[in-house]
PDB file of C-alpha atoms in Angstrom:
ATOM      1  CA  MET A   1      69.001  15.806  66.143  1.00 54.00           C
ATOM      2  CA  HIS A   2      69.519  19.428  65.127  1.00 74.00           C
ATOM      3  CA  LEU A   3      66.597  20.774  67.171  1.00 83.00           C
ATOM      4  CA  LYS A   4      67.031  21.679  70.842  1.00 90.00           C
ATOM      5  CA  LEU A   5      65.031  20.096  73.654  1.00 91.00           C
ATOM      6  CA  LEU A   6      63.297  22.389  76.125  1.00 93.00           C
ATOM      7  CA  GLY A   7      61.705  21.590  79.492  1.00 91.00           C
ATOM      8  CA  PHE A   8      61.738  17.790  79.339  1.00 91.00           C
ATOM      9  CA  LEU A   9      61.154  16.324  82.812  1.00 91.00           C
ATOM     10  CA  GLU A  10      62.553  12.963  83.842  1.00 87.00           C
ATOM     11  CA  GLU A  11      59.307  12.037  85.582  1.00 88.00           C
ATOM     12  CA  HIS A  12      57.443  12.270  82.267  1.00 86.00           C
ATOM     13  CA  ASP A  13      60.032  11.696  79.517  1.00 80.00           C
ATOM     14  CA  LYS A  14      62.903   9.442  80.523  1.00 69.00           C
ATOM     15  CA  CYS A  15      65.210  10.417  77.684  1.00 70.00           C
ATOM     16  CA  ILE A  16      68.838  11.171  78.462  1.00 62.00           C
ATOM     17  CA  ASP A  17      68.392  14.956  78.261  1.00 77.00           C
ATOM     18  CA  ALA A  18      65.440  15.125  80.669  1.00 83.00           C
ATOM     19  CA  LEU A  19      66.070  16.529  84.154  1.00 85.00           C
ATOM     20  CA  PRO A  20      64.405  15.729  87.500  1.00 87.00           C
ATOM     21  CA  PHE A  21      61.572  18.111  88.340  1.00 86.00           C
ATOM     22  CA  HIS A  22      63.067  19.268  91.658  1.00 84.00           C
ATOM     23  CA  LYS A  23      66.302  20.335  89.976  1.00 82.00           C
ATOM     24  CA  LEU A  24      64.433  22.750  87.729  1.00 82.00           C
ATOM     25  CA  LEU A  25      62.822  24.690  90.572  1.00 81.00           C
ATOM     26  CA  GLN A  26      64.606  27.836  91.781  1.00 71.00           C
ATOM     27  CA  LYS A  27      64.229  28.802  95.431  1.00 61.00           C
ATOM     28  CA  SER A  28      63.073  32.273  94.504  1.00 58.00           C
ATOM     29  CA  SER A  29      62.438  34.674  91.650  1.00 57.00           C
ATOM     30  CA  SER A  30      60.588  34.156  88.390  1.00 63.00           C
ATOM     31  CA  TYR A  31      60.703  35.514  84.866  1.00 68.00           C
ATOM     32  CA  SER A  32      59.336  38.999  84.370  1.00 76.00           C
ATOM     33  CA  GLN A  33      58.098  37.932  80.921  1.00 85.00           C
ATOM     34  CA  ARG A  34      56.651  34.639  82.161  1.00 88.00           C
ATOM     35  CA  GLN A  35      53.217  35.090  80.530  1.00 91.00           C
ATOM     36  CA  LYS A  36      54.817  35.974  77.207  1.00 93.00           C
ATOM     37  CA  ILE A  37      56.886  32.796  77.437  1.00 94.00           C
ATOM     38  CA  ILE A  38      53.769  30.727  78.189  1.00 94.00           C
ATOM     39  CA  ASP A  39      51.889  32.349  75.296  1.00 94.00           C
ATOM     40  CA  TYR A  40      54.804  31.617  72.966  1.00 95.00           C
ATOM     41  CA  LEU A  41      54.898  27.943  74.010  1.00 95.00           C
ATOM     42  CA  ASN A  42      51.125  27.606  73.578  1.00 92.00           C
ATOM     43  CA  GLU A  43      51.440  28.840  69.987  1.00 92.00           C
ATOM     44  CA  GLY A  44      53.991  26.169  69.015  1.00 92.00           C
ATOM     45  CA  ARG A  45      53.207  23.805  66.175  1.00 90.00           C
ATOM     46  CA  TYR A  46      52.137  20.272  67.040  1.00 85.00           C
ATOM     47  CA  PHE A  47      54.251  17.598  65.353  1.00 83.00           C
ATOM     48  CA  PHE A  48      53.879  14.346  67.299  1.00 78.00           C
ATOM     49  CA  GLY A  49      51.907  12.704  70.090  1.00 71.00           C
ATOM     50  CA  TRP A  50      50.761   9.518  71.769  1.00 62.00           C
ATOM     51  CA  MET A  51      47.203   8.601  72.697  1.00 47.00           C
ATOM     52  CA  SER A  52      47.614   9.305  76.406  1.00 54.00           C
ATOM     53  CA  TYR A  53      47.816  12.155  78.895  1.00 62.00           C
ATOM     54  CA  TYR A  54      50.443  13.520  81.236  1.00 76.00           C
ATOM     55  CA  THR A  55      49.497  13.757  84.906  1.00 82.00           C
ATOM     56  CA  ASP A  56      50.745  16.305  87.423  1.00 88.00           C
ATOM     57  CA  ILE A  57      53.882  15.055  89.171  1.00 89.00           C
ATOM     58  CA  GLU A  58      52.564  16.241  92.527  1.00 89.00           C
ATOM     59  CA  THR A  59      48.812  15.626  92.338  1.00 88.00           C
ATOM     60  CA  ASN A  60      48.512  12.918  89.652  1.00 80.00           C
ATOM     61  CA  GLU A  61      45.718  14.928  87.984  1.00 82.00           C
ATOM     62  CA  PRO A  62      45.567  14.949  84.143  1.00 76.00           C
ATOM     63  CA  ILE A  63      47.242  18.121  82.862  1.00 83.00           C
ATOM     64  CA  ALA A  64      48.039  17.809  79.150  1.00 79.00           C
ATOM     65  CA  PRO A  65      47.911  15.395  76.209  1.00 75.00           C
ATOM     66  CA  HIS A  66      51.076  13.408  75.536  1.00 75.00           C
ATOM     67  CA  THR A  67      52.114  15.635  72.645  1.00 82.00           C
ATOM     68  CA  TYR A  68      55.111  17.662  71.506  1.00 88.00           C
ATOM     69  CA  TYR A  69      55.467  21.077  69.878  1.00 91.00           C
ATOM     70  CA  THR A  70      58.090  23.032  67.995  1.00 93.00           C
ATOM     71  CA  ASP A  71      58.970  26.458  66.611  1.00 92.00           C
ATOM     72  CA  SER A  72      61.460  24.876  64.148  1.00 90.00           C
ATOM     73  CA  VAL A  73      64.403  25.491  66.526  1.00 92.00           C
ATOM     74  CA  TRP A  74      63.212  24.152  69.896  1.00 94.00           C
ATOM     75  CA  ILE A  75      61.048  21.158  70.845  1.00 93.00           C
ATOM     76  CA  TRP A  76      58.993  21.066  74.048  1.00 94.00           C
ATOM     77  CA  PRO A  77      56.363  18.804  75.639  1.00 92.00           C
ATOM     78  CA  ALA A  78      52.750  19.862  76.148  1.00 90.00           C
ATOM     79  CA  TYR A  79      53.165  19.950  79.917  1.00 93.00           C
ATOM     80  CA  LEU A  80      55.800  22.727  79.909  1.00 94.00           C
ATOM     81  CA  PRO A  81      53.384  25.734  79.780  1.00 94.00           C
ATOM     82  CA  TYR A  82      51.356  24.117  82.567  1.00 94.00           C
ATOM     83  CA  TYR A  83      54.321  23.738  84.927  1.00 93.00           C
ATOM     84  CA  LEU A  84      55.684  27.176  84.074  1.00 91.00           C
ATOM     85  CA  LYS A  85      52.337  28.706  85.043  1.00 91.00           C
ATOM     86  CA  LYS A  86      52.065  26.609  88.212  1.00 91.00           C
ATOM     87  CA  HIS A  87      55.703  27.106  89.214  1.00 90.00           C
ATOM     88  CA  PRO A  88      56.895  30.558  88.082  1.00 85.00           C
ATOM     89  CA  GLN A  89      60.383  29.737  89.350  1.00 85.00           C
ATOM     90  CA  LEU A  90      60.810  26.821  86.918  1.00 88.00           C
ATOM     91  CA  ILE A  91      64.254  27.121  85.329  1.00 87.00           C
ATOM     92  CA  LEU A  92      64.514  27.597  81.572  1.00 90.00           C
ATOM     93  CA  PRO A  93      67.800  27.659  79.620  1.00 90.00           C
ATOM     94  CA  GLU A  94      69.405  31.070  79.280  1.00 90.00           C
ATOM     95  CA  GLU A  95      69.920  30.297  75.591  1.00 93.00           C
ATOM     96  CA  PHE A  96      66.169  29.915  75.105  1.00 93.00           C
ATOM     97  CA  LEU A  97      65.375  33.118  77.017  1.00 92.00           C
ATOM     98  CA  ALA A  98      67.867  35.103  74.950  1.00 93.00           C
ATOM     99  CA  TYR A  99      66.400  33.524  71.808  1.00 94.00           C
ATOM    100  CA  LEU A 100      62.894  34.705  72.766  1.00 94.00           C
ATOM    101  CA  GLU A 101      64.108  38.194  73.605  1.00 93.00           C
ATOM    102  CA  ALA A 102      65.814  38.449  70.212  1.00 94.00           C
ATOM    103  CA  LYS A 103      62.559  37.369  68.526  1.00 92.00           C
ATOM    104  CA  ASN A 104      60.537  39.747  70.681  1.00 93.00           C
ATOM    105  CA  PHE A 105      58.463  36.695  71.705  1.00 94.00           C
ATOM    106  CA  ASP A 106      57.052  36.455  68.161  1.00 93.00           C
ATOM    107  CA  ILE A 107      56.690  32.849  67.003  1.00 91.00           C
ATOM    108  CA  ASN A 108      55.991  33.934  63.394  1.00 88.00           C
ATOM    109  CA  LYS A 109      52.927  31.792  62.686  1.00 85.00           C
ATOM    110  CA  PRO A 110      53.038  32.110  58.863  1.00 86.00           C
ATOM    111  CA  LEU A 111      56.620  30.809  58.816  1.00 85.00           C
ATOM    112  CA  LEU A 112      55.688  28.077  61.304  1.00 82.00           C
ATOM    113  CA  GLN A 113      53.224  26.620  58.796  1.00 80.00           C
ATOM    114  CA  THR A 114      55.985  26.154  56.208  1.00 84.00           C
ATOM    115  CA  ILE A 115      58.360  24.016  58.281  1.00 83.00           C
ATOM    116  CA  ASN A 116      58.898  20.370  57.419  1.00 82.00           C
ATOM    117  CA  ILE A 117      56.940  18.697  60.227  1.00 80.00           C
ATOM    118  CA  GLY A 118      57.612  15.231  58.796  1.00 77.00           C
ATOM    119  CA  LYS A 119      61.380  15.676  59.103  1.00 82.00           C
ATOM    120  CA  ILE A 120      61.089  17.046  62.650  1.00 85.00           C
ATOM    121  CA  GLU A 121      58.943  14.076  63.645  1.00 81.00           C
ATOM    122  CA  LYS A 122      61.389  11.646  62.024  1.00 79.00           C
ATOM    123  CA  ASP A 123      64.395  13.229  63.754  1.00 83.00           C
ATOM    124  CA  PHE A 124      62.621  13.271  67.113  1.00 83.00           C
ATOM    125  CA  LEU A 125      61.618   9.611  66.848  1.00 76.00           C
ATOM    126  CA  ALA A 126      65.160   8.662  65.878  1.00 76.00           C
ATOM    127  CA  TYR A 127      66.347  10.490  68.980  1.00 78.00           C
ATOM    128  CA  LEU A 128      63.841   8.603  71.161  1.00 71.00           C
ATOM    129  CA  MET A 129      64.850   5.258  69.676  1.00 66.00           C
ATOM    130  CA  ASN A 130      68.504   5.932  70.355  1.00 67.00           C
ATOM    131  CA  ASN A 131      68.072   7.324  73.860  1.00 61.00           C
ATOM    132  CA  ASP A 132      64.815   6.116  75.391  1.00 48.00           C
ATOM    133  CA  GLN A 133      65.097   4.358  78.761  1.00 43.00           C
ATOM    134  CA  LYS A 134      61.435   3.420  79.187  1.00 40.00           C
ATOM    135  CA  THR A 135      60.107  -0.105  79.094  1.00 33.00           C
ATOM    136  CA  VAL A 136      58.325   0.677  75.828  1.00 36.00           C
ATOM    137  CA  SER A 137      60.242  -0.627  72.823  1.00 37.00           C
ATOM    138  CA  PHE A 138      60.161   2.021  70.107  1.00 37.00           C
ATOM    139  CA  GLU A 139      61.843  -0.362  67.675  1.00 40.00           C
ATOM    140  CA  GLY A 140      59.090  -2.891  68.297  1.00 39.00           C
ATOM    141  CA  MET A 141      56.447  -0.264  67.626  1.00 37.00           C
ATOM    142  CA  MET A 142      57.927   0.235  64.159  1.00 39.00           C
ATOM    143  CA  SER A 143      57.126  -3.363  63.248  1.00 42.00           C
ATOM    144  CA  ASN A 144      55.075  -4.435  60.264  1.00 48.00           C
ATOM    145  CA  ASP A 145      52.247  -5.349  62.646  1.00 63.00           C
ATOM    146  CA  LEU A 146      51.550  -1.668  63.158  1.00 77.00           C
ATOM    147  CA  ARG A 147      52.031  -0.820  59.496  1.00 81.00           C
ATOM    148  CA  TYR A 148      49.810  -3.675  58.303  1.00 85.00           C
ATOM    149  CA  PRO A 149      47.437  -4.647  61.139  1.00 88.00           C
ATOM    150  CA  ILE A 150      45.318  -6.851  58.841  1.00 90.00           C
ATOM    151  CA  GLY A 151      48.256  -7.938  56.673  1.00 87.00           C
ATOM    152  CA  ARG A 152      49.315  -6.786  53.231  1.00 84.00           C
ATOM    153  CA  PHE A 153      46.881  -6.902  50.332  1.00 91.00           C
ATOM    154  CA  GLN A 154      46.678 -10.290  48.640  1.00 88.00           C
ATOM    155  CA  ALA A 155      44.616 -10.666  45.502  1.00 88.00           C
ATOM    156  CA  PRO A 156      42.676 -13.928  45.158  1.00 87.00           C
ATOM    157  CA  ALA A 157      43.531 -16.236  42.268  1.00 86.00           C
ATOM    158  CA  HIS A 158      39.931 -15.895  41.049  1.00 90.00           C
ATOM    159  CA  TYR A 159      37.159 -13.483  42.014  1.00 93.00           C
ATOM    160  CA  THR A 160      33.959 -15.312  42.958  1.00 94.00           C
ATOM    161  CA  SER A 161      30.549 -13.662  43.173  1.00 94.00           C
ATOM    162  CA  GLU A 162      30.789 -14.099  46.946  1.00 94.00           C
ATOM    163  CA  ASP A 163      34.103 -12.211  46.959  1.00 95.00           C
ATOM    164  CA  ILE A 164      32.576  -9.373  44.979  1.00 96.00           C
ATOM    165  CA  GLN A 165      29.575  -9.084  47.297  1.00 97.00           C
ATOM    166  CA  GLN A 166      31.803  -9.101  50.365  1.00 96.00           C
ATOM    167  CA  TYR A 167      34.016  -6.354  48.931  1.00 97.00           C
ATOM    168  CA  ILE A 168      30.979  -4.230  48.030  1.00 97.00           C
ATOM    169  CA  GLU A 169      29.590  -4.656  51.529  1.00 97.00           C
ATOM    170  CA  THR A 170      32.909  -3.443  52.940  1.00 97.00           C
ATOM    171  CA  ILE A 171      32.747  -0.368  50.725  1.00 98.00           C
ATOM    172  CA  LYS A 172      29.139   0.341  51.722  1.00 97.00           C
ATOM    173  CA  THR A 173      29.751   0.054  55.452  1.00 97.00           C
ATOM    174  CA  LEU A 174      33.130   1.778  55.832  1.00 97.00           C
ATOM    175  CA  PRO A 175      31.793   5.334  56.395  1.00 97.00           C
ATOM    176  CA  GLY A 176      29.576   4.189  59.257  1.00 97.00           C
ATOM    177  CA  ARG A 177      32.224   1.974  60.821  1.00 97.00           C
ATOM    178  CA  LEU A 178      34.806   4.752  60.573  1.00 97.00           C
ATOM    179  CA  ARG A 179      32.463   7.333  62.089  1.00 97.00           C
ATOM    180  CA  GLU A 180      31.650   4.985  64.960  1.00 96.00           C
ATOM    181  CA  ALA A 181      35.371   4.499  65.635  1.00 96.00           C
ATOM    182  CA  VAL A 182      36.434   8.148  65.739  1.00 96.00           C
ATOM    183  CA  ILE A 183      33.345  10.082  66.816  1.00 92.00           C
ATOM    184  CA  TYR A 184      34.142  10.026  70.556  1.00 91.00           C
ATOM    185  CA  LEU A 185      37.880  10.677  70.277  1.00 93.00           C
ATOM    186  CA  THR A 186      39.051  14.084  71.441  1.00 91.00           C
ATOM    187  CA  ASP A 187      41.057  16.284  69.116  1.00 89.00           C
ATOM    188  CA  ALA A 188      44.214  15.464  71.076  1.00 85.00           C
ATOM    189  CA  GLN A 189      43.535  11.741  70.710  1.00 90.00           C
ATOM    190  CA  GLN A 190      42.908  12.148  66.975  1.00 91.00           C
ATOM    191  CA  ASN A 191      46.289  13.875  66.728  1.00 87.00           C
ATOM    192  CA  THR A 192      48.058  10.742  67.936  1.00 86.00           C
ATOM    193  CA  ALA A 193      50.221   8.803  65.495  1.00 84.00           C
ATOM    194  CA  TYR A 194      49.159   5.187  65.032  1.00 85.00           C
ATOM    195  CA  ARG A 195      52.845   4.241  65.005  1.00 78.00           C
ATOM    196  CA  PRO A 196      56.121   6.145  65.447  1.00 69.00           C
ATOM    197  CA  GLY A 197      56.759   7.974  62.214  1.00 65.00           C
ATOM    198  CA  GLY A 198      53.242   7.291  60.935  1.00 76.00           C
ATOM    199  CA  TRP A 199      50.212   9.458  60.331  1.00 85.00           C
ATOM    200  CA  THR A 200      47.965  10.665  63.106  1.00 89.00           C
ATOM    201  CA  LEU A 201      44.511   9.130  63.354  1.00 94.00           C
ATOM    202  CA  LYS A 202      43.102  12.393  62.013  1.00 94.00           C
ATOM    203  CA  GLN A 203      45.433  12.208  59.000  1.00 92.00           C
ATOM    204  CA  VAL A 204      44.359   8.600  58.394  1.00 95.00           C
ATOM    205  CA  VAL A 205      40.718   9.699  58.125  1.00 97.00           C
ATOM    206  CA  HIS A 206      41.574  12.553  55.760  1.00 96.00           C
ATOM    207  CA  HIS A 207      43.789  10.239  53.700  1.00 96.00           C
ATOM    208  CA  LEU A 208      40.923   7.775  53.269  1.00 97.00           C
ATOM    209  CA  ALA A 209      38.776  10.547  51.835  1.00 98.00           C
ATOM    210  CA  ASP A 210      41.477  11.711  49.432  1.00 97.00           C
ATOM    211  CA  SER A 211      42.455   8.200  48.372  1.00 97.00           C
ATOM    212  CA  HIS A 212      38.915   7.033  47.705  1.00 98.00           C
ATOM    213  CA  MET A 213      38.104  10.278  45.908  1.00 98.00           C
ATOM    214  CA  ASN A 214      40.950   9.390  43.529  1.00 97.00           C
ATOM    215  CA  SER A 215      39.619   5.835  43.309  1.00 98.00           C
ATOM    216  CA  LEU A 216      36.177   7.047  42.203  1.00 98.00           C
ATOM    217  CA  THR A 217      37.810   9.179  39.516  1.00 98.00           C
ATOM    218  CA  ARG A 218      39.787   6.176  38.277  1.00 97.00           C
ATOM    219  CA  ILE A 219      36.612   4.084  38.092  1.00 98.00           C
ATOM    220  CA  LYS A 220      34.890   6.736  35.981  1.00 98.00           C
ATOM    221  CA  LEU A 221      37.922   7.069  33.696  1.00 98.00           C
ATOM    222  CA  ALA A 222      38.051   3.291  33.179  1.00 98.00           C
ATOM    223  CA  LEU A 223      34.345   3.211  32.352  1.00 98.00           C
ATOM    224  CA  THR A 224      34.483   6.037  29.827  1.00 98.00           C
ATOM    225  CA  GLU A 225      37.902   5.701  28.177  1.00 98.00           C
ATOM    226  CA  GLU A 226      39.926   2.858  26.696  1.00 97.00           C
ATOM    227  CA  THR A 227      42.611   1.872  29.184  1.00 97.00           C
ATOM    228  CA  PRO A 228      43.305   5.437  30.321  1.00 97.00           C
ATOM    229  CA  THR A 229      46.542   6.307  32.111  1.00 96.00           C
ATOM    230  CA  ILE A 230      45.610   7.492  35.589  1.00 95.00           C
ATOM    231  CA  LYS A 231      47.399  10.252  37.502  1.00 93.00           C
ATOM    232  CA  PRO A 232      49.269   9.075  40.626  1.00 90.00           C
ATOM    233  CA  TYR A 233      49.589  11.458  43.566  1.00 88.00           C
ATOM    234  CA  ASP A 234      52.012  11.948  46.447  1.00 85.00           C
ATOM    235  CA  GLU A 235      50.108  10.732  49.516  1.00 86.00           C
ATOM    236  CA  ALA A 236      52.636  12.133  52.005  1.00 81.00           C
ATOM    237  CA  ALA A 237      52.646  15.536  50.317  1.00 82.00           C
ATOM    238  CA  TRP A 238      48.838  15.671  50.316  1.00 88.00           C
ATOM    239  CA  ALA A 239      48.841  14.835  54.032  1.00 86.00           C
ATOM    240  CA  SER A 240      51.126  17.777  54.803  1.00 82.00           C
ATOM    241  CA  HIS A 241      48.592  20.440  53.829  1.00 87.00           C
ATOM    242  CA  PRO A 242      46.369  22.404  56.254  1.00 89.00           C
ATOM    243  CA  ASP A 243      43.165  20.554  55.353  1.00 93.00           C
ATOM    244  CA  TYR A 244      44.569  17.475  57.097  1.00 91.00           C
ATOM    245  CA  ARG A 245      44.308  19.432  60.358  1.00 90.00           C
ATOM    246  CA  LEU A 246      40.580  20.044  59.890  1.00 93.00           C
ATOM    247  CA  PRO A 247      38.063  18.233  62.113  1.00 94.00           C
ATOM    248  CA  VAL A 248      37.439  14.728  60.751  1.00 96.00           C
ATOM    249  CA  GLU A 249      33.759  15.447  60.098  1.00 97.00           C
ATOM    250  CA  SER A 250      34.590  17.010  56.726  1.00 97.00           C
ATOM    251  CA  SER A 251      36.241  13.806  55.496  1.00 98.00           C
ATOM    252  CA  LEU A 252      33.600  11.566  57.070  1.00 98.00           C
ATOM    253  CA  LYS A 253      31.010  13.424  54.992  1.00 98.00           C
ATOM    254  CA  MET A 254      33.165  13.106  51.866  1.00 98.00           C
ATOM    255  CA  LEU A 255      33.477   9.350  52.398  1.00 98.00           C
ATOM    256  CA  GLU A 256      29.728   8.938  52.830  1.00 98.00           C
ATOM    257  CA  GLY A 257      29.101  10.470  49.410  1.00 98.00           C
ATOM    258  CA  ILE A 258      32.063   8.835  47.678  1.00 98.00           C
ATOM    259  CA  HIS A 259      31.183   5.357  48.944  1.00 98.00           C
ATOM    260  CA  GLN A 260      27.542   5.790  48.030  1.00 98.00           C
ATOM    261  CA  HIS A 261      28.647   6.499  44.463  1.00 98.00           C
ATOM    262  CA  MET A 262      31.149   3.637  44.442  1.00 98.00           C
ATOM    263  CA  ALA A 263      28.600   1.120  45.750  1.00 98.00           C
ATOM    264  CA  ALA A 264      25.965   2.257  43.241  1.00 98.00           C
ATOM    265  CA  LEU A 265      28.410   1.701  40.389  1.00 98.00           C
ATOM    266  CA  PHE A 266      29.721  -1.650  41.634  1.00 98.00           C
ATOM    267  CA  GLU A 267      26.229  -3.052  42.222  1.00 98.00           C
ATOM    268  CA  ALA A 268      25.194  -2.144  38.644  1.00 98.00           C
ATOM    269  CA  PHE A 269      28.289  -3.402  36.794  1.00 98.00           C
ATOM    270  CA  THR A 270      27.939  -5.883  33.968  1.00 96.00           C
ATOM    271  CA  GLU A 271      30.654  -8.477  33.487  1.00 95.00           C
ATOM    272  CA  ALA A 272      32.060  -6.372  30.656  1.00 97.00           C
ATOM    273  CA  GLU A 273      32.271  -3.353  32.942  1.00 98.00           C
ATOM    274  CA  TRP A 274      34.115  -5.336  35.614  1.00 97.00           C
ATOM    275  CA  SER A 275      36.747  -6.021  32.951  1.00 96.00           C
ATOM    276  CA  ARG A 276      37.301  -2.351  32.155  1.00 97.00           C
ATOM    277  CA  ASN A 277      40.770  -1.252  33.170  1.00 97.00           C
ATOM    278  CA  PHE A 278      43.299   1.555  33.418  1.00 97.00           C
ATOM    279  CA  HIS A 279      47.048   1.878  33.138  1.00 95.00           C
ATOM    280  CA  HIS A 280      49.013   2.763  36.274  1.00 90.00           C
ATOM    281  CA  PRO A 281      52.265   4.539  35.290  1.00 87.00           C
ATOM    282  CA  GLU A 282      54.013   3.772  38.593  1.00 78.00           C
ATOM    283  CA  THR A 283      53.545  -0.005  38.353  1.00 79.00           C
ATOM    284  CA  GLY A 284      53.690  -0.125  34.571  1.00 82.00           C
ATOM    285  CA  GLY A 285      50.701  -2.489  34.511  1.00 87.00           C
ATOM    286  CA  THR A 286      46.942  -2.365  34.117  1.00 94.00           C
ATOM    287  CA  MET A 287      44.263  -2.833  36.769  1.00 95.00           C
ATOM    288  CA  ASP A 288      40.713  -3.965  36.063  1.00 96.00           C
ATOM    289  CA  LEU A 289      37.790  -2.862  38.188  1.00 97.00           C
ATOM    290  CA  LYS A 290      37.402  -6.163  40.046  1.00 96.00           C
ATOM    291  CA  HIS A 291      40.948  -5.781  41.261  1.00 96.00           C
ATOM    292  CA  LEU A 292      40.349  -2.130  42.147  1.00 97.00           C
ATOM    293  CA  LEU A 293      37.313  -3.111  44.221  1.00 97.00           C
ATOM    294  CA  ALA A 294      39.362  -5.700  46.116  1.00 96.00           C
ATOM    295  CA  VAL A 295      42.190  -3.219  46.715  1.00 96.00           C
ATOM    296  CA  TYR A 296      39.930  -0.519  48.110  1.00 97.00           C
ATOM    297  CA  ALA A 297      37.943  -2.932  50.253  1.00 96.00           C
ATOM    298  CA  TRP A 298      41.278  -3.982  51.789  1.00 96.00           C
ATOM    299  CA  HIS A 299      42.383  -0.340  51.969  1.00 96.00           C
ATOM    300  CA  SER A 300      39.208   0.530  53.882  1.00 97.00           C
ATOM    301  CA  ASN A 301      39.759  -2.152  56.523  1.00 96.00           C
ATOM    302  CA  HIS A 302      43.524  -1.534  56.585  1.00 95.00           C
ATOM    303  CA  HIS A 303      43.223   2.088  57.694  1.00 96.00           C
ATOM    304  CA  LEU A 304      40.219   1.481  59.918  1.00 96.00           C
ATOM    305  CA  ALA A 305      42.366  -1.072  61.768  1.00 94.00           C
ATOM    306  CA  HIS A 306      45.093   1.564  62.237  1.00 94.00           C
ATOM    307  CA  ILE A 307      42.523   3.521  64.231  1.00 95.00           C
ATOM    308  CA  THR A 308      40.827   0.701  66.129  1.00 94.00           C
ATOM    309  CA  GLU A 309      44.078  -1.062  67.033  1.00 90.00           C
ATOM    310  CA  THR A 310      45.532   2.192  68.352  1.00 89.00           C
ATOM    311  CA  MET A 311      42.416   2.644  70.467  1.00 87.00           C
ATOM    312  CA  LYS A 312      42.805  -0.881  71.854  1.00 85.00           C
ATOM    313  CA  GLN A 313      46.474  -0.263  72.595  1.00 78.00           C
ATOM    314  CA  TRP A 314      45.574   2.733  74.779  1.00 71.00           C
ATOM    315  CA  GLY A 315      42.431   1.230  76.294  1.00 66.00           C
ATOM    316  CA  LEU A 316      39.931   3.594  74.704  1.00 61.00           C
TER     317      LEU A 316
END
């Protein structure tokens, strides 16, 4: 990993570069620019987290979400500013202190928003997988069970009227079920990845809104044009933009409107309209609207399960 680790404590993160807490405490003295250092660390960019909290090594009180931050050169855990404030004599690497002095303690927020967070997350997770000494199996958490908690999509051989009604009901109820699942999660909990290397729960909600917005457009194109060629989009690239860091309420509202429109269309379709289709340039094939309904009913439950299964995993 090309980034440098900063302030990892063995009691919290048992990776090979973490040090015992007592070894990082000086007997005397502290940094004259301590508050500037703390402010700098608090302005770091979030890139990864788990749905849990760190507790104080000495008091066992909750102190910070289990999250990690970066400035594109260094990586540090959320608990570092807390311990630096509580223990002014906490030792920091001379290299890091000289680095801050050279930057005049300016984290350069505009530049911070341009860094490739996905690559940093990937490199960090690779580091954890190679060096982690905890009982948690990171390799196991990368399994297909976490990627596909309800299984991969499987189209039925034939679509019955019961299938269609069940799919429509799924579409109609997703916004409410999704809201119920996420409404009581804190922002830190929403910023937890549902699997190592995967999206955060907040990103999952925003992705559902974007994906189903595209789905509604494809339905309208299929209804009004003869086998139109739809426009694919880069899901990962869309998820990297600032709107995916907004509170989830914006996307919950989008989904309520989008699904109301989708359900109204599906419930009014004639058999001829169900057979309308579009061409997908990535697969090279065509998709009719019965198949689209089945796909997006599965897609709804698929991503909802990413959220609910993560909540079960952490006992929320």
